[in-house]
Short mmCIF file of C-alpha atoms in Angstrom, two decimals:
data_model
loop_
_atom_site.label_atom_id
_atom_site.label_comp_id
_atom_site.label_asym_id
_atom_site.label_seq_id
_atom_site.Cartn_x
_atom_site.Cartn_y
_atom_site.Cartn_z
CA MET A 1052 80.57 133.61 121.76
CA LYS A 1053 80.94 129.80 122.48
CA SER A 1054 78.41 129.14 118.93
CA ASN A 1055 80.46 131.83 117.02
CA PHE A 1056 84.02 129.53 117.81
CA LEU A 1057 82.39 126.57 116.95
CA LYS A 1058 80.87 127.56 113.99
CA LEU A 1059 84.53 129.32 112.94
CA VAL A 1060 86.14 126.67 114.01
CA LEU A 1061 84.77 123.13 113.15
CA PRO A 1062 84.62 124.00 108.93
CA ALA A 1063 87.93 124.74 109.72
CA PHE A 1064 89.07 121.93 111.03
CA ALA A 1065 87.14 119.44 108.48
CA ILE A 1066 89.09 120.98 105.90
CA LEU A 1067 92.72 120.39 107.42
CA LEU A 1068 91.67 117.07 107.98
CA ALA A 1069 90.66 116.25 104.64
CA VAL A 1070 93.85 118.30 103.56
CA GLY A 1071 96.31 116.06 105.53
CA LEU A 1072 94.24 112.45 104.66
CA ALA A 1073 94.83 113.56 101.47
CA PHE A 1074 98.45 112.87 101.37
CA ALA A 1075 97.80 109.14 103.39
CA THR A 1076 98.36 107.10 101.03
CA GLU A 1077 100.23 104.61 100.38
CA GLU A 1078 103.30 104.30 97.62
CA SER A 1079 103.95 100.23 98.43
CA ASN A 1080 100.41 99.85 96.92
CA LEU A 1081 101.71 100.26 92.94
CA PRO A 1082 102.32 97.73 90.50
CA TYR A 1083 105.90 97.03 89.68
CA VAL A 1084 107.16 94.56 87.29
CA GLY A 1085 109.17 91.74 89.62
CA TYR A 1086 110.80 88.64 88.71
CA ILE A 1087 109.38 85.11 89.69
CA ALA A 1088 111.65 81.23 88.93
CA THR A 1089 109.83 78.83 86.56
CA GLN A 1090 110.56 75.41 85.05
CA SER A 1091 112.09 78.18 82.26
CA GLY A 1092 113.89 80.04 83.31
CA TYR A 1093 112.32 83.38 85.28
CA ALA A 1094 109.25 84.92 84.58
CA GLU A 1095 108.23 88.75 84.14
CA ILE A 1096 105.32 89.61 86.20
CA GLN A 1097 102.84 93.06 87.38
CA THR A 1098 102.42 92.44 91.04
CA ASP A 1099 102.34 95.04 93.89
CA CYS A 1100 103.22 92.24 96.69
CA PRO A 1101 99.27 91.58 98.60
CA ASN A 1102 101.49 88.17 100.39
CA LEU A 1103 102.69 89.50 103.05
CA SER A 1104 104.55 86.07 104.63
CA GLY A 1105 107.41 86.50 106.67
CA GLY A 1106 108.82 89.83 104.72
CA TYR A 1107 109.24 88.39 101.46
CA CYS A 1108 106.17 89.50 98.95
CA TYR A 1109 104.98 86.49 96.71
CA ASP A 1110 102.88 85.86 94.11
CA GLY A 1111 101.68 82.65 95.24
CA LEU A 1112 104.22 80.29 96.41
CA ASN A 1113 106.37 82.20 94.28
CA GLN A 1114 108.83 83.98 95.48
CA VAL A 1115 109.12 87.35 94.38
CA PHE A 1116 112.20 88.94 92.42
CA ASN A 1117 113.60 92.63 92.07
CA ASP A 1118 115.89 91.16 89.02
CA SER A 1119 116.02 88.82 86.45
CA GLY A 1120 119.59 86.87 87.91
CA LEU A 1121 117.05 85.80 90.78
CA THR A 1122 119.51 86.97 93.52
CA ASP A 1123 117.86 90.02 95.53
CA PRO A 1124 114.40 88.61 96.30
CA LYS A 1125 111.60 91.32 96.88
CA ARG A 1126 111.06 92.71 99.93
CA THR A 1127 107.65 93.67 101.50
CA TRP A 1128 109.34 96.30 103.05
CA ASP A 1129 111.47 97.71 99.87
#
C-alpha cells in the first residue's frame, strides 16, 4: 500500500513543483530604456538595473532616470 501511494504521489508532486517554479520568474530583469546625465544633456540607454545600491538604479557611476528631463529617478522596486 505504501509503495503504491508513493508511486502515485511522488510524480504528481514533481509535476506540480515544476509547473509552480515555471512561473517564478523575475519580470524586473527585463531590459528597459532609461536616461543618464551626460555633459551634453542626456543619453538614452538600455539597462536592466544590475546595480542595486541605495534603492536607486545606476549604470556604472551614472544614475538612471525614467524620463529625459532627468527628474524621475529609476528605483529598483519600480
